Amino acid sequence: MKATVPVTVAGLKTACSQCNLVELCLPFGMSENELDRLDELVGARRKIKRQQNLYRAGDPFEAIYAIRAGSFKTDVLLEDGREQVTGFQMTGEILGLDGISTELHSCNAIALEDSEVCVIAYAKLEELSREVEGLQHQFHKVMSREIVRDHGVMMLLGSMRAEERLAAFLLNMSQRFTARGFSAAEFHLRMTREEIGSYLGLKLETVSRAFSRFQDEGFVAVQQKHIRILDSAGLKRLIQHQPCGR
Amino acid sequence: MKATVPVTVAGLKTACSQCNLVELCLPFGMSENELDRLDELVGARRKIKRQQNLYRAGDPFEAIYAIRAGSFKTDVLLEDGREQVTGFQMTGEILGLDGISTELHSCNAIALEDSEVCVIAYAKLEELSREVEGLQHQFHKVMSREIVRDHGVMMLLGSMRAEERLAAFLLNMSQRFTARGFSAAEFHLRMTREEIGSYLGLKLETVSRAFSRFQDEGFVAVQQKHIRILDSAGLKRLIQHQPCGR
DNA sequence: GGCTACCGTTGATCCACGTCAAACACACAA
DNA sequence: TTGTGTGTTTGACGTGGATCAACGGTAGCC
């Protein structure tokens, strides 16, 4: 399929084998031979502007997406307009797995900044993963990891207090930035307080107050979306010692 | 479909092709030929007594499990003892998918009643699903469905009020009993109020009060764990019209 | 059949977080 | 520069669900 796309320099750039996100993404753990075959898989790239949808709930499912640059949120909407953010995704992470089950996407994926994704035709992925064991295995791991992550979010939402949730969120972001070679202590959040709140099951005012409290306590320095973590051990302590409340 | 496969008594007992749960379980959508091959896959069965663990967080992951009889809960524990129930599973549903990502189970699976599962060696499943397209596809659907389900739970936990959560829970249970040929209106819950509460992010007293309220309003008749749904439309209405609260 | 432990219900009170409201900060356009 | 809009912070107040406590029902077990 990639051969059918008129390719030049742009085409070259899509090669997974050349991508520095390999170790975060689908190709992780694959041998060089396998990686070469993988390059067949990734067709086009697609640029998504800030605030635009990569896909919407109800869209027919045809492909999954690997984030090459930028970041996204996924959310589900209730008919009465309530929004639940189900996740924030960064480079190297995979979007669209929700669509496999019904062949329709079940949530919305929206770019938090101008972003770019690699389009992975799903039919082709299934085909290739029947031949390439490493790909099959890694794909299963990616899906399973999403399930485990979701269970962690349930823990957050079901059993933790507001400040614990925010602390867990910040530590998680920090860890993911680290994995991408950025500072663990200082980063820029691409989402609003309202989006954080929706993800954490809190109102934006509560998120804002928790940020202020963390700042007062010396855990973090907050300047709008710019976060500096001053005492990550303190944040970790916060998570375990609080009585629940729910 | 069933009639065409001649099997010995011993074979009968494990054969997926003979199982009346086929249309709820992994084999769904597979052709007859494919089903025959599937019978290679399901090794032993295992009986689990009420309150016993099928597996625990931290156990090495080797197999996934299809519930043949009975029901389970899965939960994750925080170090300080807080429990979050991440799901309730019934016959035909698959347990253990969380283990693929790290090759360790990340949650506990506990039988809510004396139960029996089919043990599906994971290595064998990967192998066979490289050969049997229908199995591969169905397996992916099962994983994806779990992800979608989890997003629904996040919606519950993050954006719904106590009574909405319980209404959604009851409707979900009803729908799943229906899919298994049981009454949609009358069923027996195998879990305690505390477990329901943990799943829904509520305290057991709140669950109990919500049940009482539903009974007062004529939505359901509750007698301990025995539930009769009198007005499912009313429950559905409850879910959409309430202002949020969080 | 009666004991005992667990489970469920209900009431009174409390508090974490939601709601409402006002002010501020920053970005971008005219 | 001023305006306009979106996002953030902070305060005052209200409330849904947690907590604490007492009691009643049911099931498992001698």
XYZ file of C-alpha atoms (C1' of nucleotides) in Angstrom:
552
model
C 0.000 0.000 0.000
C 2.788 2.340 0.781
C 4.200 1.647 -2.637
C 1.022 2.980 -4.153
C 1.439 6.266 -2.379
C 3.522 8.582 -4.498
C 6.556 8.832 -2.337
C 9.608 10.936 -2.260
C 11.540 12.319 0.607
C 8.327 12.508 2.577
C 7.798 8.776 2.196
C 11.223 7.969 3.496
C 10.464 9.774 6.651
C 7.638 7.464 7.610
C 9.871 4.451 8.048
C 9.466 3.003 11.522
C 12.968 1.690 11.325
C 14.145 5.291 11.157
C 11.890 6.680 13.828
C 13.329 7.690 17.152
C 10.096 6.814 18.883
C 10.515 3.122 18.165
C 11.100 2.196 21.754
C 7.876 3.823 22.888
C 5.699 2.685 20.074
C 4.364 -0.383 18.360
C 7.700 -1.561 16.929
C 9.282 -1.941 20.335
C 11.085 -5.215 20.825
C 11.085 -6.182 17.183
C 14.174 -7.431 15.398
C 15.707 -5.522 12.506
C 14.273 -7.892 9.968
C 10.895 -7.483 11.477
C 11.275 -3.732 11.548
C 11.909 -3.669 7.836
C 8.652 -5.456 7.241
C 6.896 -3.033 9.513
C 7.693 -0.213 7.170
C 5.135 -1.697 4.776
C 2.539 -1.097 7.385
C 2.683 2.572 8.099
C 0.982 4.265 5.226
C 0.466 7.949 5.287
C 1.020 10.476 7.966
C -1.631 12.908 8.892
C -1.348 16.328 10.438
C -3.987 17.442 12.897
C -4.292 21.027 13.990
C -4.870 21.975 17.601
C -8.482 21.401 18.679
C -9.255 19.292 15.630
C -10.530 15.741 15.793
C -8.421 12.849 14.624
C -11.638 10.850 14.768
C -15.028 11.089 16.394
C -17.259 8.646 18.211
C -19.308 6.877 15.569
C -16.744 7.219 12.783
C -16.066 3.962 10.977
C -12.908 2.347 12.229
C -10.231 1.643 9.672
C -6.923 2.495 11.208
C -5.090 2.996 14.430
C -2.721 5.894 14.862
C 0.724 6.290 16.323
C 1.445 9.775 17.555
C 4.557 11.083 15.887
C 4.443 14.605 17.208
C 2.163 16.492 19.530
C -0.464 15.222 21.920
C -4.138 14.346 22.160
C -7.002 13.818 24.533
C -9.700 11.205 24.119
C -13.150 11.703 25.549
C -16.644 10.281 25.617
C -19.756 12.424 25.694
C -23.063 11.706 27.379
C -26.166 12.805 25.496
C -26.788 15.540 28.005
C -23.424 17.069 27.168
C -21.315 15.791 30.040
C -17.776 15.034 28.958
C -15.445 12.464 30.389
C -11.833 12.698 29.285
C -10.617 9.102 29.155
C -6.963 9.809 28.516
C -4.166 12.081 27.393
C -1.786 10.669 24.796
C 1.753 11.691 23.960
C 4.259 10.868 21.227
C 4.769 7.185 20.570
C 1.409 6.240 22.033
C -1.313 4.524 20.046
C -4.776 5.920 19.418
C -7.884 4.224 18.112
C -7.855 0.815 19.784
C -11.388 1.440 21.007
C -12.643 1.085 17.436
C -11.722 -2.546 16.940
C -14.563 -3.947 18.982
C -17.499 -2.552 17.022
C -15.718 -1.283 13.924
C -16.867 2.157 14.983
C -14.856 4.519 17.102
C -16.368 4.832 20.533
C -14.680 8.020 21.638
C -13.344 11.290 20.279
C -9.655 11.980 19.774
C -8.761 15.662 19.764
C -5.357 17.250 19.267
C -4.179 19.352 22.204
C -1.629 21.059 19.949
C -0.699 20.863 16.273
C 0.183 17.209 15.903
C 1.091 14.495 13.497
C 0.182 10.811 13.464
C 1.236 7.744 11.527
C -1.778 6.022 10.018
C -1.722 2.258 10.447
C -4.372 0.511 8.378
C -5.909 -1.981 10.730
C -6.583 -4.718 8.170
C -2.950 -4.564 7.227
C -1.839 -4.661 10.830
C -3.788 -7.857 11.420
C -2.354 -9.340 8.261
C 1.203 -8.468 9.063
C 0.951 -9.495 12.670
C -0.046 -12.957 11.520
C 3.345 -13.135 9.864
C 5.523 -11.166 12.208
C 5.422 -12.635 15.661
C 7.161 -9.708 17.276
C 4.581 -7.341 15.924
C 1.718 -9.496 17.084
C 3.154 -9.731 20.540
C 3.903 -6.046 20.835
C 0.459 -5.121 19.595
C -1.128 -7.310 22.236
C 1.059 -5.707 24.847
C -0.019 -2.269 23.758
C -3.682 -3.207 24.098
C -3.119 -4.867 27.427
C -1.206 -1.864 28.687
C -4.179 0.296 27.837
C -6.403 -1.981 29.912
C -4.032 -1.792 32.857
C -3.831 1.964 32.540
C -7.609 2.180 32.548
C -7.725 0.163 35.757
C -5.353 2.669 37.298
C -7.671 5.480 36.312
C -10.587 3.619 37.883
C -8.559 3.412 41.071
C -8.003 7.165 40.875
C -11.626 7.958 40.230
C -13.165 5.439 42.543
C -10.932 5.489 45.561
C -8.784 8.608 45.753
C -9.323 12.118 47.045
C -8.917 15.237 44.934
C -5.326 15.995 45.934
C -4.283 12.391 45.609
C -5.701 12.286 42.108
C -3.834 15.381 41.038
C -0.608 14.152 42.615
C -0.938 10.837 40.786
C -1.643 12.706 37.573
C 1.437 14.907 37.911
C 3.689 11.976 38.748
C 2.337 10.088 35.765
C 2.962 13.007 33.432
C 6.442 13.446 34.831
C 7.234 9.798 34.280
C 6.001 9.910 30.712
C 7.993 13.029 29.910
C 11.046 11.317 31.334
C 10.498 8.315 29.083
C 10.619 10.717 26.150
C 13.882 12.270 27.206
C 12.408 15.400 28.712
C 12.866 16.698 32.210
C 11.030 14.815 34.919
C 10.839 17.934 37.019
C 9.742 20.618 34.625
C 7.183 20.417 31.870
C 4.394 22.106 30.077
C 0.849 20.785 30.310
C -1.020 21.025 27.045
C -4.474 20.627 28.526
C -6.670 23.063 30.450
C -7.656 22.793 34.092
C -11.092 21.803 32.930
C -9.705 18.908 30.886
C -7.557 17.764 33.780
C -10.631 18.004 35.961
C -12.721 15.978 33.588
C -10.055 13.299 33.459
C -9.760 13.210 37.237
C -13.467 13.453 37.950
C -13.123 16.919 39.480
C -14.280 20.435 38.684
C -11.740 22.873 37.317
C -11.900 24.990 40.478
C -10.957 21.985 42.550
C -8.009 21.276 40.276
C -6.906 24.877 40.518
C -7.170 24.881 44.300
C -5.219 21.664 44.553
C -2.473 23.188 42.410
C -2.390 26.211 44.691
C -2.231 24.015 47.751
C 0.637 21.980 46.283
C 2.419 25.211 45.611
C 1.856 26.477 49.153
C 3.192 23.206 50.521
C 6.268 23.426 48.327
C 5.558 20.326 46.273
C 5.459 22.138 42.952
C 5.889 25.526 41.346
C 2.954 26.286 39.111
C 2.808 29.029 36.570
C -0.257 28.490 34.483
C 0.468 25.417 32.415
C 4.119 25.342 33.274
C 4.848 22.893 36.097
C 7.982 22.439 38.100
C 8.034 19.509 40.492
C 10.029 20.385 43.593
C 9.282 17.408 45.811
C 8.122 14.331 43.983
C 8.623 12.193 47.087
C 6.189 14.487 48.840
C 3.634 13.948 46.120
C 4.092 10.215 46.354
C 3.571 10.339 50.092
C 0.361 12.230 49.549
C -1.093 9.384 47.534
C -0.696 6.631 50.081
C -1.423 8.185 53.417
C -4.677 9.984 53.023
C -7.887 8.363 54.264
C -10.169 7.805 51.340
C -13.373 9.763 51.572
C -15.303 7.602 49.137
C -22.876 -26.237 13.677
C -22.632 -28.280 16.840
C -24.177 -31.353 15.279
C -21.469 -31.741 12.681
C -18.627 -32.370 15.086
C -18.442 -35.950 16.324
C -16.725 -35.993 19.667
C -15.995 -38.415 22.452
C -17.260 -37.778 25.927
C -13.900 -36.566 27.119
C -13.610 -34.259 24.147
C -17.072 -32.981 24.726
C -16.156 -31.559 28.015
C -13.640 -29.047 26.800
C -14.516 -28.561 23.166
C -15.323 -24.957 22.352
C -17.256 -26.204 19.382
C -19.619 -27.900 21.826
C -19.923 -25.077 24.272
C -23.148 -23.173 24.461
C -21.266 -20.053 25.424
C -19.605 -19.819 22.031
C -21.492 -16.734 20.985
C -20.414 -14.834 24.090
C -16.840 -15.969 24.197
C -13.643 -15.991 22.244
C -14.846 -18.310 19.463
C -17.612 -15.984 18.383
C -17.751 -15.402 14.652
C -15.388 -18.202 13.770
C -16.160 -20.674 10.998
C -16.659 -24.349 11.649
C -13.217 -25.225 10.430
C -11.721 -22.600 12.623
C -13.708 -23.802 15.603
C -12.266 -27.259 15.226
C -8.783 -25.858 15.454
C -9.751 -23.864 18.485
C -10.382 -27.029 20.408
C -6.623 -27.564 20.452
C -6.306 -24.382 22.387
C -8.378 -24.888 25.454
C -6.393 -27.087 27.723
C -7.657 -27.824 31.141
C -10.551 -26.496 33.064
C -10.166 -25.249 36.548
C -12.668 -25.020 39.361
C -12.490 -22.092 41.731
C -14.393 -22.024 44.973
C -16.258 -18.961 46.149
C -13.913 -16.319 47.565
C -10.838 -17.977 46.094
C -8.440 -16.277 43.740
C -8.125 -17.368 40.145
C -4.962 -15.268 40.128
C -3.420 -12.463 42.129
C -1.664 -9.238 41.240
C 1.987 -10.101 40.750
C 1.410 -13.694 39.656
C 3.270 -14.610 36.492
C 1.013 -14.463 33.486
C 0.676 -17.617 31.472
C -2.925 -17.998 30.475
C -6.162 -16.204 29.998
C -9.390 -17.693 31.258
C -12.850 -18.044 29.811
C -15.538 -18.298 32.441
C -17.526 -21.451 31.908
C -19.680 -21.272 34.991
C -20.011 -18.835 37.831
C -18.782 -15.288 38.157
C -15.829 -13.224 39.319
C -14.725 -9.814 40.402
C -11.395 -8.223 39.559
C -9.835 -5.638 41.816
C -6.678 -3.651 42.425
C -5.372 -2.821 45.884
C -3.529 0.262 47.014
C -0.759 -0.281 49.533
C -2.808 1.351 52.240
C -5.487 -1.266 51.763
C -7.960 0.605 49.637
C -9.659 -1.650 47.128
C -10.997 -0.721 43.741
C -13.165 -3.310 42.040
C -12.425 -2.937 38.339
C -15.086 -5.266 37.028
C -17.538 -8.101 37.498
C -17.315 -10.958 35.005
C -19.916 -13.511 34.032
C -19.992 -16.701 31.962
C -18.409 -16.439 28.544
C -16.284 -13.454 29.511
C -12.512 -13.476 29.438
C -10.257 -12.902 32.419
C -6.564 -12.174 32.568
C -5.957 -9.791 29.674
C -4.267 -7.374 32.064
C -1.339 -9.770 32.355
C -0.169 -9.585 28.770
C 1.469 -6.203 29.091
C 4.029 -6.998 31.774
C 3.764 -10.767 31.881
C 2.559 -10.348 35.438
C -1.040 -10.078 36.442
C -1.841 -6.572 37.558
C -5.055 -7.279 39.418
C -6.761 -9.954 41.493
C -9.501 -12.176 40.135
C -11.772 -13.627 42.815
C -14.715 -15.971 42.380
C -18.018 -14.587 43.621
C -19.455 -18.116 43.709
C -18.152 -21.595 42.993
C -17.007 -21.268 39.412
C -15.232 -22.954 36.564
C -12.948 -21.537 33.905
C -11.360 -22.781 30.690
C -7.622 -22.263 30.772
C -6.236 -20.850 27.538
C -2.457 -20.958 27.409
C -1.452 -17.576 26.135
C 1.547 -18.692 24.095
C -0.684 -21.140 22.337
C -3.312 -18.512 21.721
C -0.787 -16.253 20.014
C 0.453 -19.139 17.954
C -2.964 -20.259 16.851
C -4.189 -16.766 16.157
C -1.343 -16.348 13.704
C -2.889 -19.191 11.763
C -6.567 -18.704 12.338
C -7.649 -15.296 11.171
C -11.056 -15.498 12.791
C -9.488 -16.196 16.160
C -7.049 -13.352 15.826
C -9.792 -10.963 14.935
C -12.112 -12.079 17.703
C -9.355 -11.899 20.265
C -8.606 -8.331 19.272
C -12.278 -7.513 19.531
C -12.419 -8.954 23.022
C -9.494 -6.794 24.138
C -10.916 -3.723 22.486
C -14.291 -4.348 24.071
C -12.609 -4.377 27.448
C -11.064 -0.993 26.696
C -14.412 0.427 25.661
C -16.034 -1.000 28.756
C -13.375 0.604 30.920
C -14.063 3.967 29.306
C -17.698 3.525 30.229
C -16.718 2.917 33.816
C -14.580 6.055 33.779
C -17.628 7.956 32.594
C -19.581 6.469 35.497
C -16.948 7.284 38.062
C -15.928 10.648 36.740
C -19.173 12.221 35.665
C -22.188 10.561 37.218
C -24.016 10.907 40.502
C -24.557 8.062 42.924
C -28.042 7.118 41.735
C -27.062 7.388 38.103
C -24.149 5.060 38.706
C -26.314 2.453 40.354
C -28.973 2.756 37.650
C -26.330 2.263 34.964
C -24.956 -0.696 36.864
C -28.358 -2.374 37.150
C -29.153 -1.811 33.483
C -25.781 -3.234 32.533
C -26.301 -6.321 34.655
C -29.777 -6.784 33.244
C -28.480 -6.562 29.706
C -25.759 -9.091 30.388
C -28.171 -11.540 32.010
C -30.399 -11.174 28.976
C -27.511 -11.996 26.649
C -27.133 -15.252 28.586
C -30.754 -16.215 28.233
C -31.834 -15.161 31.702
C -34.550 -12.747 32.617
C -33.796 -9.092 32.004
C -36.111 -8.099 34.810
C -35.231 -10.430 37.626
C -31.859 -11.611 38.741
C -29.594 -12.390 41.613
C -26.532 -10.269 42.336
C -23.561 -12.310 43.467
C -21.638 -9.416 44.976
C -22.094 -7.516 48.244
C -23.144 -3.889 48.574
C -19.584 -3.098 49.485
C -18.276 -4.622 46.267
C -20.854 -2.777 44.208
C -19.851 0.371 46.045
C -16.186 -0.170 45.369
C -16.902 -0.695 41.693
C -19.053 2.436 41.520
C -16.823 4.614 43.682
C -19.371 4.776 46.490
C -19.652 3.601 50.068
C -21.852 0.640 50.829
C -24.303 2.814 52.767
C -24.782 5.010 49.726
C -25.447 1.973 47.551
C -27.951 0.690 50.059
C -29.722 4.039 50.268
C -29.876 4.292 46.488
C -31.452 0.843 46.332
C -34.022 1.907 48.906
C -34.761 5.068 46.978
C -35.207 3.127 43.730
C -37.594 0.874 45.536
C -39.567 3.793 46.960
C -39.826 5.309 43.493
C -41.036 2.026 42.049
C -38.077 1.453 39.735
C -37.095 -1.859 41.278
C -38.064 -4.372 43.916
C -35.064 -5.206 46.065
C -34.823 -8.093 48.446
C -31.245 -8.371 49.551
C -29.366 -9.618 46.502
C -32.473 -10.452 44.566
C -33.402 -7.685 42.141
C -36.554 -7.216 40.125
C -36.548 -4.351 37.664
C -39.998 -2.820 37.417
C -39.304 0.250 35.301
C -36.158 0.057 33.244
C -37.200 3.087 31.219
C -37.330 5.014 34.469
C -33.803 3.945 35.300
C -32.630 5.002 31.867
C -34.243 8.386 32.316
C -32.439 8.775 35.603
C -29.085 8.496 33.903
C -29.483 11.288 31.404
C -31.355 14.025 33.170
C -29.576 14.584 36.406
C -27.177 17.502 36.774
C -23.752 16.172 37.459
C -22.384 17.167 40.836
C -18.733 16.538 39.951
C -32.525 -25.563 65.854
C -29.914 -22.049 67.718
C -25.358 -19.536 67.550
C -22.517 -16.425 65.312
C -20.611 -13.714 61.803
C -21.529 -11.235 58.094
C -24.386 -8.311 55.416
C -27.806 -4.769 54.748
C -30.680 -0.857 56.294
C -31.482 3.480 58.312
C -30.689 7.805 60.947
C -27.786 11.795 62.485
C -24.007 14.452 61.578
C -19.955 16.141 59.024
C -16.987 17.637 55.401
C -14.822 17.523 50.722
C -15.873 19.162 46.818
C -19.332 21.396 43.883
C -21.603 25.866 42.734
C -21.812 30.629 42.051
C -19.527 34.797 41.498
C -15.956 38.125 40.872
C -11.486 39.415 39.474
C -7.318 38.634 37.042
C -3.922 37.067 33.384
C -2.606 36.280 29.027
C -3.255 36.066 23.897
C -4.502 38.019 19.855
C -6.912 41.288 16.758
C -8.540 45.726 15.435
C -3.404 51.216 22.677
C -7.950 49.173 23.857
C -11.117 45.414 23.376
C -12.602 40.634 23.499
C -12.300 36.056 24.661
C -10.609 32.195 26.928
C -8.417 30.231 30.846
C -7.088 30.575 35.879
C -7.450 31.869 40.608
C -9.815 32.780 44.798
C -13.671 33.462 48.052
C -18.277 32.440 50.112
C -21.598 29.225 50.462
C -24.331 24.855 49.639
C -24.893 19.886 49.294
C -24.196 14.976 48.051
C -22.288 11.497 49.818
C -19.011 9.986 53.635
C -18.755 8.794 58.447
C -20.352 7.049 62.702
C -23.508 4.347 65.022
C -27.235 1.261 66.062
C -30.044 -2.334 64.745
C -32.254 -6.058 61.912
C -32.028 -9.940 58.635
C -29.890 -14.034 56.675
C -26.806 -17.688 55.938
C -23.425 -20.858 57.178
C -22.233 -24.084 60.764
C -22.098 -26.815 64.705
